Amino acid sequence: MLLLMGIDSIFGMYDFLIAYGWDFIPGLRNKMRKEVFVLILVIGFFLNGLLFITNNGWWWFNLFNSYACGDCLMMVLVFETCIIAVYLGFDKFDALLYARTGELTPRYLKFCILYISIPMMTGLLAYAMYAEYSYTMEPRW
């Protein structure tokens, strides 16, 4: 199940990057065919993945895991949620969502995002930063 979910996530990421590159870079359509663009992306990701199967693959994995996936991703998540919920305003966000999909956001979801998710994510981020920066390599004697 986890393997299939991981493969599905990779296909979703590829599809997003292909659509983003193809739609939002207009000069790209004139310079190459879509198949060539997809081939360039796939070869780039393949070469990036070769880092992880070398003898130093575990070191590269820990480097990516520590500096690209941990606290930085949580910080982006907290700031995005705060900007959408507080700065943009949930009523404005709900109106934009209704204009796009024709559905309103349920009331309990608004409550959960504003009063449960944001404080919980902020607390987790504060704890993660405290745990990372309070760890010392010196002996305690």
Short mmCIF file of C-alpha atoms in Angstrom, two decimals:
data_model
loop_
_atom_site.label_atom_id
_atom_site.label_comp_id
_atom_site.label_asym_id
_atom_site.label_seq_id
_atom_site.Cartn_x
_atom_site.Cartn_y
_atom_site.Cartn_z
CA MET A 1 0.00 0.00 0.00
CA LEU A 2 2.76 2.44 0.93
CA LEU A 3 4.68 1.54 -2.22
CA LEU A 4 1.67 2.29 -4.39
CA MET A 5 1.03 5.54 -2.56
CA GLY A 6 4.67 6.57 -3.10
CA ILE A 7 4.51 5.73 -6.81
CA ASP A 8 1.24 7.64 -7.12
CA SER A 9 2.83 10.66 -5.43
CA ILE A 10 5.72 10.58 -7.89
CA PHE A 11 3.36 10.45 -10.87
CA GLY A 12 1.37 13.34 -9.39
CA MET A 13 4.53 15.40 -8.90
CA TYR A 14 5.69 14.71 -12.47
CA ASP A 15 2.27 15.61 -13.85
CA PHE A 16 2.26 18.86 -11.86
CA LEU A 17 5.77 19.85 -13.01
CA ILE A 18 5.02 19.02 -16.64
CA ALA A 19 1.75 20.97 -16.62
CA TYR A 20 3.33 23.91 -14.80
CA GLY A 21 6.31 24.09 -17.11
CA TRP A 22 4.23 23.67 -20.22
CA ASP A 23 1.46 26.12 -19.27
CA PHE A 24 3.34 28.90 -17.50
CA ILE A 25 6.47 29.13 -19.64
CA PRO A 26 5.04 30.21 -23.01
CA GLY A 27 8.36 30.28 -24.84
CA LEU A 28 8.81 26.58 -24.11
CA ARG A 29 6.01 25.58 -26.47
CA ASN A 30 7.70 27.27 -29.41
CA LYS A 31 11.14 25.80 -28.75
CA MET A 32 10.41 22.08 -28.22
CA ARG A 33 7.74 19.42 -28.33
CA LYS A 34 6.10 18.31 -25.13
CA GLU A 35 7.65 14.84 -25.36
CA VAL A 36 11.16 16.34 -25.40
CA PHE A 37 10.34 18.50 -22.37
CA VAL A 38 9.06 15.43 -20.49
CA LEU A 39 12.19 13.48 -21.47
CA ILE A 40 14.44 16.26 -20.14
CA LEU A 41 12.56 16.31 -16.82
CA VAL A 42 12.65 12.53 -16.43
CA ILE A 43 16.38 12.36 -17.23
CA GLY A 44 17.04 15.15 -14.72
CA PHE A 45 15.14 13.34 -11.97
CA PHE A 46 16.86 10.07 -12.87
CA LEU A 47 20.30 11.69 -12.56
CA ASN A 48 19.24 13.23 -9.26
CA GLY A 49 18.12 9.80 -8.03
CA LEU A 50 21.51 8.30 -8.86
CA LEU A 51 22.91 10.17 -5.87
CA PHE A 52 20.96 7.91 -3.55
CA ILE A 53 22.25 4.59 -4.89
CA THR A 54 25.95 5.33 -4.64
CA ASN A 55 28.07 4.27 -1.66
CA ASN A 56 27.34 7.65 -0.07
CA GLY A 57 23.62 7.33 -0.71
CA TRP A 58 22.71 7.19 2.96
CA TRP A 59 24.63 10.42 3.58
CA TRP A 60 22.79 12.14 0.71
CA PHE A 61 19.46 10.83 2.00
CA ASN A 62 20.15 12.20 5.50
CA LEU A 63 21.23 15.51 4.00
CA PHE A 64 18.00 15.83 2.00
CA ASN A 65 15.92 14.59 4.92
CA SER A 66 17.47 17.01 7.41
CA TYR A 67 17.62 20.18 5.34
CA ALA A 68 14.90 19.85 2.70
CA CYS A 69 12.09 17.91 4.34
CA GLY A 70 12.06 18.63 8.03
CA ASP A 71 11.65 21.96 9.74
CA CYS A 72 11.74 23.96 6.50
CA LEU A 73 8.68 22.18 5.15
CA MET A 74 6.84 22.61 8.45
CA MET A 75 7.67 26.33 8.46
CA VAL A 76 6.31 26.73 4.92
CA LEU A 77 3.15 24.86 5.96
CA VAL A 78 2.57 27.08 9.00
CA PHE A 79 3.13 30.30 7.05
CA GLU A 80 0.92 29.21 4.13
CA THR A 81 -1.92 28.26 6.45
CA CYS A 82 -1.62 31.50 8.41
CA ILE A 83 -1.56 33.61 5.26
CA ILE A 84 -4.60 31.90 3.76
CA ALA A 85 -6.61 31.75 6.98
CA VAL A 86 -5.67 35.02 8.65
CA TYR A 87 -4.27 37.48 6.11
CA LEU A 88 -6.46 36.59 3.11
CA GLY A 89 -9.36 35.86 5.39
CA PHE A 90 -11.39 32.70 5.39
CA ASP A 91 -14.49 34.44 4.04
CA LYS A 92 -12.60 35.69 1.00
CA PHE A 93 -11.01 32.26 0.54
CA ASP A 94 -14.46 30.66 0.79
CA ALA A 95 -15.83 33.05 -1.85
CA LEU A 96 -12.95 32.22 -4.21
CA LEU A 97 -13.49 28.51 -3.63
CA TYR A 98 -17.22 28.85 -4.26
CA ALA A 99 -16.59 30.75 -7.51
CA ARG A 100 -14.26 27.99 -8.72
CA THR A 101 -16.07 24.84 -7.55
CA GLY A 102 -19.57 25.89 -6.54
CA GLU A 103 -19.11 24.39 -3.06
CA LEU A 104 -18.74 26.11 0.30
CA THR A 105 -16.21 25.13 2.94
CA PRO A 106 -17.88 23.30 5.86
CA ARG A 107 -18.04 25.22 9.13
CA TYR A 108 -16.17 22.59 11.14
CA LEU A 109 -13.27 22.72 8.66
CA LYS A 110 -12.99 26.49 9.14
CA PHE A 111 -12.96 25.98 12.90
CA CYS A 112 -10.34 23.21 12.68
CA ILE A 113 -8.03 25.22 10.45
CA LEU A 114 -8.27 28.46 12.43
CA TYR A 115 -8.34 27.22 16.01
CA ILE A 116 -6.81 23.73 16.00
CA SER A 117 -4.43 23.31 13.06
CA ILE A 118 -2.53 26.59 13.24
CA PRO A 119 -1.73 26.39 17.00
CA MET A 120 -0.88 22.69 16.72
CA MET A 121 1.47 23.19 13.75
CA THR A 122 3.08 26.19 15.44
CA GLY A 123 3.66 24.14 18.58
CA LEU A 124 5.16 21.27 16.60
CA LEU A 125 7.44 23.68 14.75
CA ALA A 126 8.57 25.32 18.00
CA TYR A 127 9.26 21.91 19.57
CA ALA A 128 11.18 20.72 16.49
CA MET A 129 13.33 23.84 16.47
CA TYR A 130 13.95 23.57 20.22
CA ALA A 131 14.88 19.88 19.92
CA GLU A 132 17.25 20.54 17.04
CA TYR A 133 19.04 23.55 18.47
CA SER A 134 19.21 22.42 22.10
CA TYR A 135 21.12 19.23 21.25
CA THR A 136 24.83 19.55 21.99
CA MET A 137 27.63 17.16 21.18
CA GLU A 138 29.65 18.02 24.30
CA PRO A 139 29.69 15.65 27.26
CA ARG A 140 27.66 16.78 30.26
CA TRP A 141 30.44 16.19 32.79
#
